[in-house]
């Protein structure tokens, strides 16, 4: 593909956030959009994620983003002309003590006020939704039927193919090595293959966004946290049709349409690193959790395990918007839920850049909130 | 049309995930010319045999279509465990 020395917008990062942003910018009529990715598309967190989608959140902002993203996901196949593998089996949240139950209940009240029809359910109903569930030690359950998951690869590729059709250029194997800034205004990006001049640059580098920001002299509180995950061989459906999740129980488990069960948990000590290490300890811990919750998984074999980075911020909410360097934007720090928020994240930033009022006002997601001490931490995260 | 071309939709490169040569060629043409990317988009190599039955054929097809030498085509990243282990056994600490 022919190299470009100039562009109207350069997006750094070929994960779901960068790709969806490129698509919505093109849809808003922007031209000459270039996306650069140091490796391959989906090679970062996106291709390693659990790909769960939910609207059951604890902060108003995440609820608004979550339900708006669900609305988009529900018609994404038609919009992009390709299946993204959406499957809405719902999310079943399990509380193990009174305090956690109260947090989830408050979340539900908030969600209901924003049009999210989540509800409290009994153990009996939980068993109907998730047959074979063994959770006598649970304190309570919450469920939202529209939650679910999609295929992270298909979703990203569908956005990319649709973006390419609208003229977006994508350079893979192209590492950003510097941000060109003059008089506090962004002028382009330096890459291993040459410089691209551009009046707008968007940092969508996921857990690596902090390093890209630094290139322009910007400090953002964003870091990578290693999370492990595993998938089993495919088995007959019905083992765990919903996403089974608990924040204090520290797990998420779901059976995919092709029969494999995918599951993960938060790592002990929350290691901040960029090593995609996998551990035997995780396999054992996760297996113990599975056998306890879903005894019939005992005879199922693990097929693969891997790890990836959660793209963290101090309040577990994203960083979206312009920086102190003019026209240098960020859309990052999705803190383990960037896949599900990507459709709406790309859309609102594109609307803003096109001079429109975005569907959701994201000004509070400005990165300077941390310095101002204005952040409220999201409680509903594994 | 030569026979070999006409049958591309019937030639299964990956038996486990039922991926045909036609689908693989189509995505290589769209620019998805690495084992990792084809795996992501078509699930080729992600079946129970974990690519033992199809990765070599896939790499040869990539080499052929991109004009690269087979030694320049990167195989897929290995994601342990290499041998599927039962969850029940892992839960017991693998001591049984
Ligand atoms: C185990 C695990 C489970 C998860 N489960 C879920 C879930 O269930 N639901 C959900 O919504 N989210 C989940 N997530 C989180 C989700 O994966 C991320 O929030 C999301 O993928 C972020 O997308 P992104 O595009 O910002 O980042 P990425 O996909 O990481 O993309 C960033 C890209 O930038 C590239 N890049 C970095 N530096 C440079 C450079 N210098 N030059 C050029 N390119 C560069 C990287 O190579 C990378 O491809 C999970 C994450 C993990 C690890
Ligand atoms: S033949 Fe492709 S995974 Fe088994």
XYZ file of C-alpha atoms and ligand atoms in Angstrom:
535
model
C 0.000 0.000 0.000
C 1.314 3.424 -0.917
C 2.681 5.450 1.980
C 1.034 8.749 2.904
C 2.989 11.797 4.018
C -0.093 13.743 4.943
C -3.517 12.993 6.354
C -6.448 14.896 7.814
C -6.562 12.634 10.855
C -4.083 10.062 12.145
C -5.327 7.430 14.573
C -2.737 5.494 16.572
C -3.749 1.931 17.462
C -5.475 -0.845 15.556
C -7.626 -2.178 18.357
C -11.403 -1.883 18.503
C -11.248 1.713 19.765
C -9.008 3.022 16.960
C -10.880 1.106 14.294
C -14.359 2.155 15.432
C -13.186 5.774 15.736
C -11.886 5.613 12.148
C -15.202 4.212 10.950
C -17.372 6.857 12.619
C -15.060 9.689 11.495
C -15.409 8.492 7.899
C -19.147 8.191 8.406
C -19.208 11.802 9.589
C -17.700 12.697 6.228
C -14.075 13.172 7.225
C -11.602 12.291 4.523
C -8.035 11.167 4.376
C -8.083 9.224 7.645
C -4.992 7.115 8.350
C -4.829 4.467 11.068
C -1.453 3.120 12.135
C -0.879 -0.058 14.109
C 2.495 -1.314 15.287
C 1.586 -4.980 14.834
C -1.552 -6.523 13.402
C -5.191 -5.518 13.859
C -6.537 -6.982 17.125
C -3.022 -7.840 18.280
C -3.435 -5.809 21.499
C -6.045 -6.145 24.256
C -8.932 -6.388 21.798
C -7.867 -9.771 20.446
C -7.291 -11.068 23.949
C -10.481 -9.935 25.632
C -13.566 -11.688 26.967
C -15.728 -9.532 24.670
C -18.573 -9.272 27.149
C -21.089 -6.467 26.658
C -23.201 -5.070 29.474
C -25.128 -2.080 30.682
C -25.092 -3.061 34.392
C -22.723 -0.415 35.641
C -22.272 1.538 38.850
C -21.584 5.042 37.544
C -24.027 7.097 35.516
C -21.463 7.711 32.774
C -20.682 4.029 32.304
C -24.425 3.208 32.321
C -25.107 5.792 29.634
C -22.197 4.597 27.515
C -23.106 0.952 28.089
C -26.745 1.195 27.020
C -25.901 3.416 24.029
C -23.301 0.854 22.930
C -25.862 -1.953 23.286
C -28.279 -0.028 21.080
C -25.567 0.168 18.407
C -24.474 -3.462 18.792
C -28.047 -4.627 18.230
C -28.064 -3.262 14.688
C -24.361 -3.508 13.885
C -24.590 -6.464 11.480
C -26.856 -4.427 9.216
C -24.825 -1.280 9.565
C -21.488 -2.923 8.753
C -22.701 -5.594 6.352
C -21.041 -8.406 8.244
C -21.906 -10.479 11.273
C -20.185 -9.433 14.498
C -21.350 -12.534 16.388
C -23.599 -10.737 18.873
C -25.201 -13.082 21.368
C -27.470 -11.712 24.091
C -27.671 -14.291 26.849
C -27.681 -11.627 29.553
C -25.297 -10.979 32.434
C -26.038 -12.649 35.732
C -24.278 -10.775 38.543
C -23.740 -12.637 41.799
C -23.369 -10.861 45.163
C -21.793 -12.762 48.047
C -22.393 -10.422 50.964
C -24.766 -7.723 52.106
C -22.466 -4.848 51.246
C -21.916 -6.058 47.718
C -25.616 -6.721 47.328
C -26.346 -3.149 48.375
C -23.808 -1.778 45.856
C -25.381 -3.822 43.071
C -28.880 -2.863 44.151
C -27.984 0.825 44.049
C -26.483 0.218 40.628
C -29.741 -1.372 39.523
C -31.783 1.616 40.723
C -29.468 3.920 38.769
C -29.628 1.675 35.707
C -33.425 1.540 35.843
C -33.560 5.333 35.974
C -31.565 5.412 32.745
C -33.758 2.954 30.849
C -31.730 -0.161 31.590
C -34.126 -2.922 32.611
C -31.883 -4.829 34.975
C -33.562 -6.557 37.890
C -33.009 -8.475 41.072
C -33.769 -12.183 40.708
C -34.110 -15.206 42.995
C -31.775 -18.202 43.190
C -34.538 -20.217 41.507
C -34.676 -17.851 38.557
C -30.900 -17.682 38.432
C -30.920 -21.474 38.070
C -33.445 -21.245 35.261
C -31.193 -18.793 33.426
C -28.035 -20.703 34.217
C -28.891 -24.396 34.619
C -26.598 -26.321 36.878
C -25.531 -23.212 38.784
C -24.444 -24.024 42.292
C -24.445 -20.834 44.325
C -26.050 -21.559 47.682
C -23.481 -19.301 49.317
C -24.644 -16.309 47.254
C -26.450 -13.369 48.838
C -28.371 -12.284 45.742
C -28.523 -12.017 41.975
C -29.063 -9.324 39.365
C -29.804 -9.854 35.709
C -30.070 -7.846 32.495
C -31.197 -9.850 29.493
C -29.910 -7.535 26.781
C -26.314 -7.914 27.962
C -24.168 -10.489 26.203
C -21.085 -10.638 24.074
C -19.889 -10.369 20.485
C -16.894 -11.711 18.610
C -14.027 -9.241 19.176
C -12.260 -10.164 15.955
C -15.323 -10.049 13.739
C -16.475 -6.774 15.295
C -13.113 -5.099 14.724
C -12.691 -6.470 11.207
C -16.261 -5.538 10.283
C -15.621 -1.936 11.384
C -12.296 -1.926 9.550
C -13.663 -3.306 6.280
C -16.541 -0.820 6.358
C -14.083 2.006 7.143
C -11.803 0.975 4.277
C -14.764 1.074 1.914
C -15.266 4.708 2.931
C -11.630 5.483 2.142
C -9.832 4.936 5.469
C -6.206 3.851 5.031
C -4.744 1.358 7.469
C -1.004 0.794 7.850
C -0.171 -2.296 9.856
C 3.369 -3.001 11.104
C 3.841 0.751 11.536
C 5.040 1.904 14.947
C 4.451 5.447 16.112
C 7.754 6.752 17.499
C 6.956 10.406 18.094
C 4.258 13.076 18.074
C 5.084 16.255 16.196
C 4.076 19.269 18.282
C 4.695 22.937 17.431
C 3.677 25.750 19.769
C 1.520 23.326 21.722
C -0.424 22.274 18.625
C -0.185 18.782 17.176
C 1.213 18.621 13.636
C 1.516 14.925 12.914
C 3.156 11.656 13.901
C 6.571 10.152 13.399
C 6.724 6.483 12.582
C 9.407 3.961 11.787
C 8.377 4.321 8.154
C 8.366 8.107 7.987
C 6.455 11.136 9.207
C 2.771 11.757 8.523
C 1.688 15.386 8.828
C -1.835 15.793 10.138
C -3.855 18.518 11.886
C -5.563 16.005 14.192
C -4.024 13.011 15.995
C -5.966 10.542 18.140
C -4.251 8.293 20.656
C -6.054 4.925 20.796
C -3.078 2.854 21.906
C -4.840 1.062 24.770
C -2.513 0.104 27.607
C 0.316 1.759 25.669
C -1.471 5.107 25.394
C 0.578 6.532 28.269
C 3.738 6.145 26.177
C 2.187 7.838 23.141
C 0.928 10.675 25.366
C 4.426 11.105 26.785
C 5.747 11.624 23.240
C 3.757 14.858 23.239
C 4.751 15.714 26.801
C 1.372 14.732 28.232
C 1.035 12.639 31.396
C -2.035 10.479 31.651
C -2.662 8.134 34.563
C -3.082 4.986 32.496
C -1.346 1.660 32.914
C -1.444 -1.937 31.787
C -2.643 -4.608 34.197
C -2.145 -8.217 33.206
C -5.276 -10.370 33.191
C -5.389 -14.067 32.427
C -8.166 -15.876 30.632
C -8.839 -19.371 29.323
C -11.150 -21.244 26.992
C -12.307 -24.853 26.993
C -12.945 -27.321 24.233
C -16.435 -26.931 22.726
C -19.192 -28.815 24.546
C -22.976 -29.049 24.095
C -24.789 -25.748 24.771
C -26.534 -24.939 28.045
C -23.578 -25.124 30.442
C -23.483 -21.356 31.027
C -25.705 -19.538 28.520
C -25.460 -16.170 30.288
C -22.354 -14.353 31.396
C -21.939 -15.365 35.023
C -20.039 -12.694 36.866
C -19.119 -11.666 40.367
C -16.973 -8.774 41.495
C -16.214 -10.089 44.975
C -16.221 -13.677 43.721
C -13.719 -12.490 41.130
C -14.856 -14.374 38.039
C -16.615 -14.145 34.714
C -17.724 -17.244 32.865
C -19.651 -17.672 29.644
C -20.277 -20.312 27.033
C -19.832 -19.161 23.453
C -22.227 -20.067 20.633
C -19.714 -22.557 19.222
C -19.705 -24.348 22.600
C -16.432 -23.323 24.240
C -16.537 -21.835 27.716
C -14.451 -18.712 28.174
C -13.585 -17.480 31.650
C -11.257 -15.253 33.577
C -10.540 -13.601 36.879
C -8.579 -10.685 38.255
C -4.950 -11.410 38.998
C -3.656 -11.434 42.535
C -1.825 -8.208 43.352
C -2.961 -6.653 40.067
C 0.442 -6.865 38.339
C 1.325 -3.786 36.354
C 3.324 -5.109 33.472
C 3.330 -5.642 29.754
C 4.428 -9.248 29.775
C 1.758 -11.478 28.309
C 2.622 -14.148 30.851
C 0.394 -17.098 31.630
C 0.559 -19.000 34.898
C -0.288 -22.457 36.099
C -1.707 -20.885 39.225
C -4.429 -19.178 37.194
C -5.419 -22.474 35.564
C -5.857 -24.102 38.970
C -7.638 -21.160 40.610
C -10.004 -20.680 37.701
C -10.730 -24.398 37.536
C -11.576 -24.497 41.249
C -14.019 -21.617 40.723
C -15.605 -23.363 37.756
C -16.065 -26.661 39.565
C -17.570 -24.880 42.566
C -20.068 -22.848 40.514
C -20.787 -25.210 37.660
C -19.931 -28.722 38.874
C -20.605 -30.269 35.496
C -17.596 -28.496 33.975
C -15.391 -31.046 35.782
C -14.997 -33.288 32.770
C -14.454 -30.499 30.247
C -10.926 -29.879 28.988
C -9.130 -26.537 28.846
C -8.043 -25.801 25.271
C -6.009 -22.605 25.610
C -5.004 -19.958 28.080
C -3.527 -16.544 27.437
C -3.283 -13.119 28.993
C -3.748 -9.506 27.986
C -3.613 -5.991 29.363
C -6.454 -4.153 31.038
C -6.023 -0.529 29.962
C -6.513 0.958 33.435
C -7.226 4.422 34.841
C -7.596 5.332 38.542
C -11.420 5.458 38.393
C -11.890 2.608 35.884
C -13.574 5.001 33.472
C -12.103 6.011 30.095
C -10.179 9.101 29.077
C -11.853 10.749 26.086
C -11.139 14.183 24.665
C -8.529 16.763 23.770
C -5.338 17.291 25.739
C -3.228 20.299 26.687
C -1.686 19.877 23.233
C -4.267 21.273 20.845
C -5.874 18.788 18.445
C -4.153 15.871 20.142
C -7.008 13.654 21.320
C -7.288 10.591 23.504
C -9.725 7.736 23.516
C -8.245 5.236 25.886
C -8.107 3.908 29.436
C -11.192 1.732 29.067
C -10.143 -0.254 32.133
C -11.215 -3.701 31.003
C -14.423 -2.686 29.257
C -13.257 -1.044 26.063
C -14.607 -3.664 23.751
C -18.216 -3.129 24.754
C -17.938 0.666 24.807
C -16.107 0.971 21.474
C -19.139 1.577 19.227
C -20.357 4.530 21.269
C -16.848 5.772 22.085
C -15.961 5.990 18.403
C -19.258 7.596 17.572
C -19.264 10.395 20.144
C -15.664 11.413 19.533
C -16.324 11.479 15.765
C -19.435 13.609 16.302
C -17.432 16.024 18.420
C -14.622 16.258 15.831
C -17.178 16.856 13.098
C -18.412 19.861 15.046
C -21.657 18.256 16.200
C -23.046 17.871 19.684
C -22.203 14.286 20.654
C -25.045 11.913 21.640
C -23.453 11.732 25.088
C -21.617 14.644 26.651
C -18.214 13.189 27.514
C -16.566 16.312 28.899
C -16.311 14.739 32.364
C -14.040 12.062 30.881
C -11.338 14.658 30.354
C -7.997 13.350 31.682
C -7.486 16.394 33.878
C -10.250 15.114 36.208
C -7.636 13.053 38.036
C -5.467 16.062 38.803
C -8.585 17.893 39.978
C -9.583 14.948 42.147
C -13.035 14.832 40.561
C -13.164 11.174 39.717
C -15.672 8.678 41.103
C -14.540 5.096 40.988
C -16.594 2.526 39.115
C -17.485 -0.300 41.502
C -18.677 -2.902 39.026
C -15.410 -4.279 37.685
C -13.675 -7.643 37.780
C -12.272 -22.891 -15.246
C -9.592 -25.365 -14.118
C -10.813 -28.030 -11.756
C -8.702 -26.939 -8.802
C -10.184 -23.437 -8.864
C -13.750 -24.613 -9.244
C -13.496 -26.723 -6.113
C -12.050 -24.115 -3.768
C -15.278 -23.879 -1.816
C -15.153 -27.620 -1.247
C -11.535 -27.838 -0.181
C -11.365 -27.725 3.597
C -8.072 -26.365 4.841
C -9.202 -26.565 8.450
C -11.401 -29.578 9.118
C -12.073 -28.800 12.749
C -13.550 -25.368 12.049
C -14.713 -26.134 8.494
C -12.796 -23.345 6.807
C -12.456 -23.599 3.039
C -9.627 -22.576 0.746
C -12.010 -20.145 -0.925
C -12.659 -18.275 2.334
C -8.954 -18.162 3.107
C -8.067 -16.777 -0.320
C -10.824 -14.198 -0.066
C -9.475 -12.804 3.239
C -5.831 -12.935 2.100
C -6.949 -10.789 -0.854
C -8.480 -8.298 1.612
C -5.031 -7.916 3.184
C -5.323 -10.360 6.083
C -2.146 -12.206 5.173
C -0.785 -13.475 8.493
C -1.643 -16.718 10.292
C -2.726 -14.737 13.371
C -5.150 -12.529 11.453
C -6.685 -15.383 9.468
C -7.107 -17.280 12.699
C -8.917 -14.279 14.173
C -11.262 -13.717 11.299
C -12.014 -17.305 10.217
C -11.230 -19.337 13.358
C -8.903 -21.391 11.165
C -6.566 -23.320 13.455
C -8.690 -22.789 16.566
C -10.413 -26.162 16.589
C -9.849 -29.068 18.954
C -6.615 -30.043 17.193
C -5.355 -26.473 17.699
C -4.045 -26.134 14.175
C -2.060 -29.335 14.053
C -4.071 -30.389 11.029
C -4.159 -27.113 9.127
C -1.430 -24.652 10.030
C 1.100 -25.968 7.508
C -1.399 -25.806 4.652
C -2.431 -22.320 5.745
C 1.180 -21.107 5.839
C 1.844 -22.563 2.387
C -1.218 -20.779 1.003
C -0.113 -17.443 2.509
C 3.381 -17.917 1.045
C 1.938 -18.768 -2.356
C -0.455 -15.805 -2.469
C 1.945 -13.194 -1.111
C 5.001 -14.412 -2.991
C 6.884 -14.886 0.278
C 9.093 -17.837 1.085
C 7.423 -20.215 3.548
C 10.188 -19.480 6.083
C 9.064 -15.834 6.146
C 5.517 -16.746 7.182
C 5.140 -16.567 10.975
C 3.317 -19.507 12.591
C 0.613 -18.822 15.182
C 1.537 -17.918 18.741
C 1.471 -20.977 20.967
C -1.045 -20.594 23.744
C -0.607 -23.258 26.424
C -1.667 -25.824 27.567
C -0.354 -27.824 24.647
C -2.396 -30.820 25.786
C -6.009 -30.290 26.855
C -6.393 -30.994 30.586
C -9.659 -31.642 32.411
C -10.930 -28.848 34.639
C -11.686 -31.322 37.446
C -8.066 -32.407 37.482
C -6.768 -28.847 37.480
C -9.127 -27.951 40.322
C -7.593 -30.666 42.458
C -4.192 -29.141 41.925
C -3.313 -31.602 39.211
C -2.196 -34.106 41.843
C -4.431 -36.966 40.918
C -8.354 -10.821 29.616
C -9.150 -9.627 29.204
C -10.548 -9.687 29.214
C -11.304 -8.588 28.821
N -12.665 -8.702 28.797
C -13.411 -7.677 28.316
C -14.831 -7.798 28.208
O -15.403 -8.838 28.539
N -15.528 -6.753 27.696
C -14.920 -5.590 27.300
O -15.598 -4.669 26.859
N -13.578 -5.443 27.419
C -12.819 -6.461 27.913
N -11.464 -6.302 28.032
C -10.888 -4.982 27.777
C -10.715 -4.726 26.300
O -9.920 -5.734 25.730
C -10.046 -3.371 26.089
O -10.629 -2.384 26.889
C -10.182 -2.946 24.633
O -9.772 -3.986 23.781
C -9.379 -1.700 24.385
O -9.286 -1.482 23.006
P -8.172 -0.528 22.450
O -8.388 -0.439 20.995
O -8.138 0.715 23.232
O -6.807 -1.276 22.816
P -5.953 -2.380 22.048
O -6.789 -3.437 21.473
O -4.876 -2.792 22.973
O -5.362 -1.582 20.831
C -4.300 -0.672 20.969
C -3.366 -0.901 19.817
O -2.380 0.109 19.811
C -1.217 -0.456 19.277
N -0.072 0.363 19.619
C 0.520 0.496 20.832
N 1.590 1.287 20.747
C 1.678 1.672 19.444
C 2.601 2.476 18.727
N 3.640 3.055 19.334
N 2.398 2.661 17.399
C 1.343 2.063 16.759
N 0.455 1.284 17.402
C 0.622 1.090 18.720
C -1.176 -1.829 19.895
O -0.370 -2.708 19.140
C -2.632 -2.224 19.910
O -3.000 -3.044 18.825
C -10.675 -7.377 28.425
C -9.287 -7.318 28.406
C -8.518 -8.424 28.777
C -7.037 -8.331 28.732
S -7.773 -28.666 11.396
Fe -7.703 -26.599 11.859
S -7.856 -26.583 13.994
Fe -7.925 -28.642 13.545
